[in-house]
Amino acid sequence: MRGAIPILRVGPNLLTTVHVELDDNIADAFQQDVLQAIERTGAKGLVIDISSLDEVDTYVARVLADTGRMAGLMGARTVLVGMRPEVAATLVRMGYAMEGVETALDVDDGIALLAVRRSVAGAKDTA
Amino acid sequence: MTLRVESSAEYPIVREADVIDVRRRVRKLAQERGFDTFATAALTTGASELARNAWVHGGGGEARVEEVADGLRRGVRLTFRDRGPGIADIERVLAGGFSTIRSLGLGLSGTRRLVDEFEIDSSPGRGTVVVVTKWTRF
Ligand SMILES: Nc1ncnc2c1ncn2[C@@H]1O[C@H](COP(=O)(O)OP(=O)(O)OP(=O)(O)O)[C@@H](O)[C@H]1O
Ligand SMILES: [Mg+2]
């Protein structure tokens, strides 16, 4: 891992908490670390916890959405968790839709959502 | 009602780290000024958008951060100034969804929705000045 944001393996998923303010260098390192961790572990899910972010501007939102898309290309589904009430209200007021990213209240809900998605996908495979 | 400026400070925006620094200072001031958590997030996010625009599009500039009051209300006024290329079609940018960096183009239009007063002065070759004011409520 190269960057400041640690990535942990939790069962079939990766869990990462964005606890620092993102800038271009940190964002690049974070995305590369996530992708390499997916390759190394074969994780099928990625939970990004943003509960320690006081604000999410369009730059940070784009970094997070891009990370989810990159992980998706490698077969890992991303759930963004822990968004604070004031952050959600601010993004919506700005007209930001956060399209293409699934969200859940907290880490537990995010992991549960990934498990549901996996079992639905599994049922489709065997059907 | 006349606007009273109770404090004023200027910060340069020449590196990406300055964007984060300005945002932190605005957050601290909004909290000291009695903004609730929603209003604080709104103003701080707007500051972040405008500071980043000054850095990315304007090639750097400065931010002025002021505590203001108008007799009834207390608020914070932010002025972002750069001497970059300016904006040719302000209407189009303010409508939202226009970006020259293939981003979403929601920085300026979104910030306008987050604040109570929003003024922009920009034209090609003259740089850009954006002034926003927010009172203590979301
Ligand atoms: N200070 C500035 N100087 C010159 N051009 C600017 C400035 N601010 C904004 N612009 C122009 O207006 C466009 C829209 O700005 P806006 O902040 O809304 O979106 P963006 O910066 O492109 O993307 P994002 O949604 O990530 O902020 C920019 O792409 C740029 O062309
Ligand atoms: Mg912008």
mmCIF file of C-alpha atoms and ligand atoms in Angstrom:
data_model
loop_
_atom_site.group_PDB
_atom_site.id
_atom_site.type_symbol
_atom_site.label_atom_id
_atom_site.label_comp_id
_atom_site.label_asym_id
_atom_site.label_seq_id
_atom_site.Cartn_x
_atom_site.Cartn_y
_atom_site.Cartn_z
ATOM 1 C CA MET A 1 0.000 0.000 0.000
ATOM 2 C CA ARG A 2 1.306 3.398 -0.965
ATOM 3 C CA GLY A 3 -1.204 5.830 0.378
ATOM 4 C CA ALA A 4 -2.372 7.248 3.688
ATOM 5 C CA ILE A 5 -5.768 5.535 3.621
ATOM 6 C CA PRO A 6 -5.675 1.967 4.969
ATOM 7 C CA ILE A 7 -7.662 -0.799 3.288
ATOM 8 C CA LEU A 8 -8.721 -3.812 5.370
ATOM 9 C CA ARG A 9 -10.022 -7.191 4.364
ATOM 10 C CA VAL A 10 -13.291 -8.116 6.100
ATOM 11 C CA GLY A 11 -14.603 -11.491 4.938
ATOM 12 C CA PRO A 12 -15.249 -11.327 1.198
ATOM 13 C CA ASN A 13 -15.069 -7.519 1.191
ATOM 14 C CA LEU A 14 -12.605 -4.716 1.526
ATOM 15 C CA LEU A 15 -13.287 -1.976 4.053
ATOM 16 C CA THR A 16 -11.708 1.434 3.907
ATOM 17 C CA THR A 17 -12.278 4.533 5.989
ATOM 18 C CA VAL A 18 -11.490 7.874 4.416
ATOM 19 C CA HIS A 19 -10.177 9.678 7.492
ATOM 20 C CA VAL A 20 -8.109 12.361 5.765
ATOM 21 C CA GLU A 21 -9.080 15.201 3.455
ATOM 22 C CA LEU A 22 -8.566 14.150 -0.144
ATOM 23 C CA ASP A 23 -6.283 15.964 -2.525
ATOM 24 C CA ASP A 24 -5.010 14.845 -5.925
ATOM 25 C CA ASN A 25 -2.034 12.877 -4.557
ATOM 26 C CA ILE A 26 -3.976 11.148 -1.814
ATOM 27 C CA ALA A 27 -6.843 10.392 -4.200
ATOM 28 C CA ASP A 28 -4.553 8.826 -6.814
ATOM 29 C CA ALA A 29 -2.762 6.674 -4.244
ATOM 30 C CA PHE A 30 -6.094 5.651 -2.716
ATOM 31 C CA GLN A 31 -7.545 4.531 -6.037
ATOM 32 C CA GLN A 32 -4.420 2.581 -6.940
ATOM 33 C CA ASP A 33 -4.323 0.923 -3.518
ATOM 34 C CA VAL A 34 -7.974 -0.084 -3.791
ATOM 35 C CA LEU A 35 -7.530 -1.605 -7.241
ATOM 36 C CA GLN A 36 -4.403 -3.521 -6.257
ATOM 37 C CA ALA A 37 -6.093 -4.779 -3.105
ATOM 38 C CA ILE A 38 -8.996 -6.070 -5.198
ATOM 39 C CA GLU A 39 -6.585 -7.854 -7.514
ATOM 40 C CA ARG A 40 -4.637 -9.343 -4.597
ATOM 41 C CA THR A 41 -7.599 -10.501 -2.540
ATOM 42 C CA GLY A 42 -10.250 -11.177 -5.172
ATOM 43 C CA ALA A 43 -12.664 -9.176 -3.036
ATOM 44 C CA LYS A 44 -16.145 -8.919 -4.489
ATOM 45 C CA GLY A 45 -17.202 -5.918 -2.453
ATOM 46 C CA LEU A 46 -15.784 -2.600 -1.324
ATOM 47 C CA VAL A 47 -17.171 -0.568 1.566
ATOM 48 C CA ILE A 48 -16.007 3.046 1.677
ATOM 49 C CA ASP A 49 -16.722 4.676 5.030
ATOM 50 C CA ILE A 50 -16.945 8.480 4.823
ATOM 51 C CA SER A 51 -18.337 9.101 8.299
ATOM 52 C CA SER A 52 -15.320 11.202 9.228
ATOM 53 C CA LEU A 53 -15.697 13.565 6.272
ATOM 54 C CA ASP A 54 -17.157 16.888 7.423
ATOM 55 C CA GLU A 55 -17.922 17.931 3.880
ATOM 56 C CA VAL A 56 -18.035 16.337 0.459
ATOM 57 C CA ASP A 57 -17.610 18.785 -2.394
ATOM 58 C CA THR A 58 -17.946 17.921 -6.084
ATOM 59 C CA TYR A 59 -14.251 17.049 -6.213
ATOM 60 C CA VAL A 60 -14.419 14.507 -3.386
ATOM 61 C CA ALA A 61 -17.741 13.157 -4.683
ATOM 62 C CA ARG A 62 -16.153 12.594 -8.068
ATOM 63 C CA VAL A 63 -13.123 10.824 -6.582
ATOM 64 C CA LEU A 64 -15.432 8.507 -4.624
ATOM 65 C CA ALA A 65 -17.714 7.801 -7.594
ATOM 66 C CA ASP A 66 -14.708 7.176 -9.855
ATOM 67 C CA THR A 67 -13.250 4.775 -7.294
ATOM 68 C CA GLY A 68 -16.526 2.849 -7.282
ATOM 69 C CA ARG A 69 -16.526 2.658 -11.072
ATOM 70 C CA MET A 70 -12.925 1.460 -11.172
ATOM 71 C CA ALA A 71 -13.639 -1.213 -8.571
ATOM 72 C CA GLY A 72 -16.694 -2.219 -10.600
ATOM 73 C CA LEU A 73 -14.546 -2.817 -13.653
ATOM 74 C CA MET A 74 -12.605 -5.324 -11.555
ATOM 75 C CA GLY A 75 -15.731 -7.086 -10.386
ATOM 76 C CA ALA A 76 -16.075 -5.526 -6.946
ATOM 77 C CA ARG A 77 -19.297 -3.780 -6.020
ATOM 78 C CA THR A 78 -18.936 -0.577 -4.013
ATOM 79 C CA VAL A 79 -21.120 0.744 -1.221
ATOM 80 C CA LEU A 80 -20.530 4.196 0.217
ATOM 81 C CA VAL A 81 -21.450 4.341 3.892
ATOM 82 C CA GLY A 82 -21.554 6.798 6.761
ATOM 83 C CA MET A 83 -22.543 9.926 4.909
ATOM 84 C CA ARG A 84 -23.453 12.566 7.464
ATOM 85 C CA PRO A 85 -26.898 14.219 7.380
ATOM 86 C CA GLU A 86 -25.495 17.644 6.538
ATOM 87 C CA VAL A 87 -23.388 16.174 3.739
ATOM 88 C CA ALA A 88 -26.393 14.444 2.175
ATOM 89 C CA ALA A 89 -28.450 17.636 2.410
ATOM 90 C CA THR A 90 -25.668 19.726 0.910
ATOM 91 C CA LEU A 91 -25.052 17.399 -2.038
ATOM 92 C CA VAL A 92 -28.734 17.266 -2.922
ATOM 93 C CA ARG A 93 -29.110 21.021 -2.647
ATOM 94 C CA MET A 94 -26.192 21.414 -5.056
ATOM 95 C CA GLY A 95 -27.957 19.169 -7.522
ATOM 96 C CA TYR A 96 -25.464 16.349 -7.123
ATOM 97 C CA ALA A 97 -27.040 12.943 -7.727
ATOM 98 C CA MET A 98 -24.130 10.625 -6.796
ATOM 99 C CA GLU A 99 -25.258 8.416 -9.652
ATOM 100 C CA GLY A 100 -23.941 4.897 -10.008
ATOM 101 C CA VAL A 101 -22.915 4.583 -6.362
ATOM 102 C CA GLU A 102 -24.890 2.550 -3.867
ATOM 103 C CA THR A 103 -25.094 3.908 -0.352
ATOM 104 C CA ALA A 104 -25.974 2.564 3.087
ATOM 105 C CA LEU A 105 -26.262 4.073 6.542
ATOM 106 C CA ASP A 106 -23.190 2.542 8.146
ATOM 107 C CA VAL A 107 -20.547 -0.172 7.775
ATOM 108 C CA ASP A 108 -22.824 -2.961 9.050
ATOM 109 C CA ASP A 109 -25.614 -2.012 6.644
ATOM 110 C CA GLY A 110 -23.111 -1.720 3.815
ATOM 111 C CA ILE A 111 -21.750 -5.215 4.427
ATOM 112 C CA ALA A 112 -25.314 -6.568 4.690
ATOM 113 C CA LEU A 113 -26.237 -4.893 1.397
ATOM 114 C CA LEU A 114 -23.239 -6.462 -0.340
ATOM 115 C CA ALA A 115 -24.229 -9.894 1.016
ATOM 116 C CA VAL A 116 -27.759 -9.455 -0.360
ATOM 117 C CA ARG A 117 -26.429 -8.352 -3.736
ATOM 118 C CA ARG A 118 -24.119 -11.371 -3.836
ATOM 119 C CA SER A 119 -26.847 -13.848 -2.955
ATOM 120 C CA VAL A 120 -29.152 -12.353 -5.602
ATOM 121 C CA ALA A 121 -26.352 -12.598 -8.161
ATOM 122 C CA GLY A 122 -25.668 -16.190 -7.041
ATOM 123 C CA ALA A 123 -29.350 -17.129 -7.402
ATOM 124 C CA LYS A 124 -29.338 -15.724 -10.930
ATOM 125 C CA ASP A 125 -26.230 -17.724 -11.804
ATOM 126 C CA THR A 126 -27.763 -21.010 -10.718
ATOM 127 C CA ALA A 127 -31.221 -20.275 -12.172
ATOM 128 C CA MET B 1 -29.909 47.647 6.074
ATOM 129 C CA THR B 2 -26.206 48.449 6.182
ATOM 130 C CA LEU B 3 -23.744 45.643 6.303
ATOM 131 C CA ARG B 4 -21.146 45.779 9.045
ATOM 132 C CA VAL B 5 -17.839 43.975 8.538
ATOM 133 C CA GLU B 6 -16.653 42.744 11.926
ATOM 134 C CA SER B 7 -13.486 40.970 10.867
ATOM 135 C CA SER B 8 -11.582 40.329 7.687
ATOM 136 C CA ALA B 9 -8.722 38.023 6.704
ATOM 137 C CA GLU B 10 -7.074 37.105 3.404
ATOM 138 C CA TYR B 11 -5.554 33.795 2.386
ATOM 139 C CA PRO B 12 -3.604 32.943 -0.764
ATOM 140 C CA ILE B 13 -4.712 30.101 -3.017
ATOM 141 C CA VAL B 14 -1.636 29.038 -4.927
ATOM 142 C CA ARG B 15 -1.336 25.342 -4.131
ATOM 143 C CA GLU B 16 -3.874 22.562 -3.732
ATOM 144 C CA ALA B 17 -3.125 22.513 0.004
ATOM 145 C CA ASP B 18 -4.391 26.112 0.168
ATOM 146 C CA VAL B 19 -7.821 24.940 -0.979
ATOM 147 C CA ILE B 20 -7.998 22.656 2.040
ATOM 148 C CA ASP B 21 -6.586 25.353 4.308
ATOM 149 C CA VAL B 22 -9.205 27.929 3.257
ATOM 150 C CA ARG B 23 -11.954 25.363 3.728
ATOM 151 C CA ARG B 24 -10.752 24.618 7.276
ATOM 152 C CA ARG B 25 -10.633 28.292 8.193
ATOM 153 C CA VAL B 26 -14.125 28.879 6.847
ATOM 154 C CA ARG B 27 -15.434 25.902 8.802
ATOM 155 C CA LYS B 28 -13.882 27.170 12.030
ATOM 156 C CA LEU B 29 -15.266 30.674 11.550
ATOM 157 C CA ALA B 30 -18.767 29.418 10.683
ATOM 158 C CA GLN B 31 -18.806 27.328 13.846
ATOM 159 C CA GLU B 32 -17.595 30.232 15.982
ATOM 160 C CA ARG B 33 -20.237 32.405 14.384
ATOM 161 C CA GLY B 34 -23.003 30.066 15.504
ATOM 162 C CA PHE B 35 -23.812 28.348 12.206
ATOM 163 C CA ASP B 36 -25.623 25.042 12.731
ATOM 164 C CA THR B 37 -24.079 21.866 11.299
ATOM 165 C CA PHE B 38 -26.094 22.095 8.061
ATOM 166 C CA ALA B 39 -25.257 25.738 7.411
ATOM 167 C CA THR B 40 -21.622 25.057 8.284
ATOM 168 C CA ALA B 41 -21.426 22.207 5.776
ATOM 169 C CA ALA B 42 -23.149 24.319 3.117
ATOM 170 C CA LEU B 43 -20.814 27.304 3.505
ATOM 171 C CA THR B 44 -17.699 25.154 3.834
ATOM 172 C CA THR B 45 -18.589 23.119 0.761
ATOM 173 C CA GLY B 46 -19.214 26.317 -1.218
ATOM 174 C CA ALA B 47 -15.846 27.670 -0.058
ATOM 175 C CA SER B 48 -14.208 24.477 -1.205
ATOM 176 C CA GLU B 49 -15.809 24.712 -4.661
ATOM 177 C CA LEU B 50 -14.828 28.343 -5.168
ATOM 178 C CA ALA B 51 -11.304 27.888 -3.838
ATOM 179 C CA ARG B 52 -10.775 24.875 -6.085
ATOM 180 C CA ASN B 53 -12.101 26.780 -9.097
ATOM 181 C CA ALA B 54 -9.714 29.662 -8.364
ATOM 182 C CA TRP B 55 -6.847 27.179 -8.187
ATOM 183 C CA VAL B 56 -7.785 24.836 -11.080
ATOM 184 C CA HIS B 57 -9.364 27.253 -13.556
ATOM 185 C CA GLY B 58 -7.989 30.589 -12.401
ATOM 186 C CA GLY B 59 -4.386 29.511 -11.879
ATOM 187 C CA GLY B 60 -4.502 30.670 -8.261
ATOM 188 C CA GLY B 61 -5.744 33.736 -6.456
ATOM 189 C CA GLU B 62 -6.884 34.623 -2.978
ATOM 190 C CA ALA B 63 -9.779 34.307 -0.590
ATOM 191 C CA ARG B 64 -11.085 36.986 1.718
ATOM 192 C CA VAL B 65 -13.072 35.715 4.675
ATOM 193 C CA GLU B 66 -15.218 38.210 6.597
ATOM 194 C CA GLU B 67 -17.578 38.138 9.516
ATOM 195 C CA VAL B 68 -20.546 40.324 8.628
ATOM 196 C CA ALA B 69 -23.705 41.511 10.370
ATOM 197 C CA ASP B 70 -26.670 43.550 9.178
ATOM 198 C CA GLY B 71 -28.375 44.369 12.452
ATOM 199 C CA LEU B 72 -30.704 41.383 12.385
ATOM 200 C CA ARG B 73 -28.420 38.632 11.280
ATOM 201 C CA ARG B 74 -24.873 37.438 11.606
ATOM 202 C CA GLY B 75 -23.106 35.779 8.722
ATOM 203 C CA VAL B 76 -19.932 35.120 6.814
ATOM 204 C CA ARG B 77 -18.955 36.661 3.498
ATOM 205 C CA LEU B 78 -16.388 35.062 1.209
ATOM 206 C CA THR B 79 -14.642 36.677 -1.737
ATOM 207 C CA PHE B 80 -12.609 34.598 -4.181
ATOM 208 C CA ARG B 81 -10.491 36.441 -6.691
ATOM 209 C CA ASP B 82 -8.173 35.218 -9.433
ATOM 210 C CA ARG B 83 -6.483 36.690 -12.472
ATOM 211 C CA GLY B 84 -7.020 33.685 -14.701
ATOM 212 C CA PRO B 85 -8.717 33.397 -18.097
ATOM 213 C CA GLY B 86 -12.168 34.398 -16.840
ATOM 214 C CA ILE B 87 -15.483 32.895 -17.925
ATOM 215 C CA ALA B 88 -16.902 33.706 -21.357
ATOM 216 C CA ASP B 89 -20.483 32.574 -20.854
ATOM 217 C CA ILE B 90 -21.479 33.020 -17.207
ATOM 218 C CA GLU B 91 -25.152 32.209 -17.832
ATOM 219 C CA ARG B 92 -24.231 28.857 -19.243
ATOM 220 C CA VAL B 93 -21.940 28.020 -16.325
ATOM 221 C CA LEU B 94 -24.532 29.088 -13.747
ATOM 222 C CA ALA B 95 -27.162 26.897 -15.385
ATOM 223 C CA GLY B 96 -25.029 23.946 -14.241
ATOM 224 C CA GLY B 97 -23.728 20.936 -16.077
ATOM 225 C CA PHE B 98 -21.094 22.835 -18.045
ATOM 226 C CA SER B 99 -17.454 21.988 -17.471
ATOM 227 C CA THR B 100 -14.211 22.505 -19.362
ATOM 228 C CA ILE B 101 -12.493 19.809 -17.264
ATOM 229 C CA ARG B 102 -15.007 17.037 -18.012
ATOM 230 C CA SER B 103 -16.267 17.213 -14.456
ATOM 231 C CA LEU B 104 -19.945 17.551 -13.606
ATOM 232 C CA GLY B 105 -19.922 21.329 -13.746
ATOM 233 C CA LEU B 106 -21.865 21.673 -10.505
ATOM 234 C CA GLY B 107 -19.353 23.704 -8.524
ATOM 235 C CA LEU B 108 -20.589 27.200 -9.302
ATOM 236 C CA SER B 109 -24.265 26.455 -9.849
ATOM 237 C CA GLY B 110 -24.332 24.267 -6.733
ATOM 238 C CA THR B 111 -22.579 26.838 -4.577
ATOM 239 C CA ARG B 112 -25.125 29.438 -5.619
ATOM 240 C CA ARG B 113 -27.839 27.214 -4.145
ATOM 241 C CA LEU B 114 -25.939 26.744 -0.898
ATOM 242 C CA VAL B 115 -25.555 30.414 0.003
ATOM 243 C CA ASP B 116 -27.919 33.346 0.579
ATOM 244 C CA GLU B 117 -26.195 35.860 -1.665
ATOM 245 C CA PHE B 118 -24.106 35.123 -4.720
ATOM 246 C CA GLU B 119 -22.368 37.526 -7.080
ATOM 247 C CA ILE B 120 -19.955 36.753 -9.873
ATOM 248 C CA ASP B 121 -17.914 39.112 -11.994
ATOM 249 C CA SER B 122 -15.886 37.506 -14.731
ATOM 250 C CA SER B 123 -14.961 38.106 -18.317
ATOM 251 C CA PRO B 124 -12.300 36.718 -20.653
ATOM 252 C CA GLY B 125 -8.865 38.065 -19.840
ATOM 253 C CA ARG B 126 -9.918 39.859 -16.643
ATOM 254 C CA GLY B 127 -10.104 37.020 -14.167
ATOM 255 C CA THR B 128 -12.938 36.068 -11.892
ATOM 256 C CA VAL B 129 -14.380 37.394 -8.640
ATOM 257 C CA VAL B 130 -17.067 35.504 -6.749
ATOM 258 C CA VAL B 131 -18.649 36.930 -3.587
ATOM 259 C CA VAL B 132 -20.984 34.839 -1.446
ATOM 260 C CA THR B 133 -22.698 35.523 1.873
ATOM 261 C CA LYS B 134 -24.377 33.060 4.151
ATOM 262 C CA TRP B 135 -26.359 33.749 7.310
ATOM 263 C CA THR B 136 -26.415 31.295 10.161
ATOM 264 C CA ARG B 137 -29.152 28.969 8.911
ATOM 265 C CA PHE B 138 -29.175 26.279 6.212
HETATM 266 N N1 LIG C 1 -12.362 30.950 -11.449
HETATM 267 C C1 LIG C 1 -12.604 30.527 -12.698
HETATM 268 N N2 LIG C 1 -11.846 30.991 -13.746
HETATM 269 C C2 LIG C 1 -12.078 30.564 -15.016
HETATM 270 N N3 LIG C 1 -13.063 29.701 -15.361
HETATM 271 C C3 LIG C 1 -13.840 29.211 -14.378
HETATM 272 C C4 LIG C 1 -13.671 29.600 -13.007
HETATM 273 N N4 LIG C 1 -14.598 28.984 -12.266
HETATM 274 C C5 LIG C 1 -15.312 28.220 -13.121
HETATM 275 N N5 LIG C 1 -14.871 28.362 -14.396
HETATM 276 C C6 LIG C 1 -15.415 27.726 -15.620
HETATM 277 O O1 LIG C 1 -16.746 27.338 -15.353
HETATM 278 C C7 LIG C 1 -16.893 25.925 -15.531
HETATM 279 C C8 LIG C 1 -17.854 25.392 -14.515
HETATM 280 O O2 LIG C 1 -17.335 25.555 -13.186
HETATM 281 P P1 LIG C 1 -17.891 24.600 -12.052
HETATM 282 O O3 LIG C 1 -17.140 24.833 -10.807
HETATM 283 O O4 LIG C 1 -19.371 24.770 -12.016
HETATM 284 O O5 LIG C 1 -17.576 23.144 -12.608
HETATM 285 P P2 LIG C 1 -16.152 22.437 -12.793
HETATM 286 O O6 LIG C 1 -15.136 23.140 -11.962
HETATM 287 O O7 LIG C 1 -15.871 22.307 -14.248
HETATM 288 O O8 LIG C 1 -16.447 21.007 -12.209
HETATM 289 P P3 LIG C 1 -16.914 20.664 -10.702
HETATM 290 O O9 LIG C 1 -18.346 20.284 -10.796
HETATM 291 O O10 LIG C 1 -16.038 19.529 -10.291
HETATM 292 O O11 LIG C 1 -16.679 21.889 -9.879
HETATM 293 C C9 LIG C 1 -15.497 25.359 -15.414
HETATM 294 O O12 LIG C 1 -15.319 24.121 -16.091
HETATM 295 C C10 LIG C 1 -14.656 26.482 -16.020
HETATM 296 O O13 LIG C 1 -14.661 26.396 -17.420
HETATM 297 MG MG MG C 2 -15.492 23.592 -9.953
#
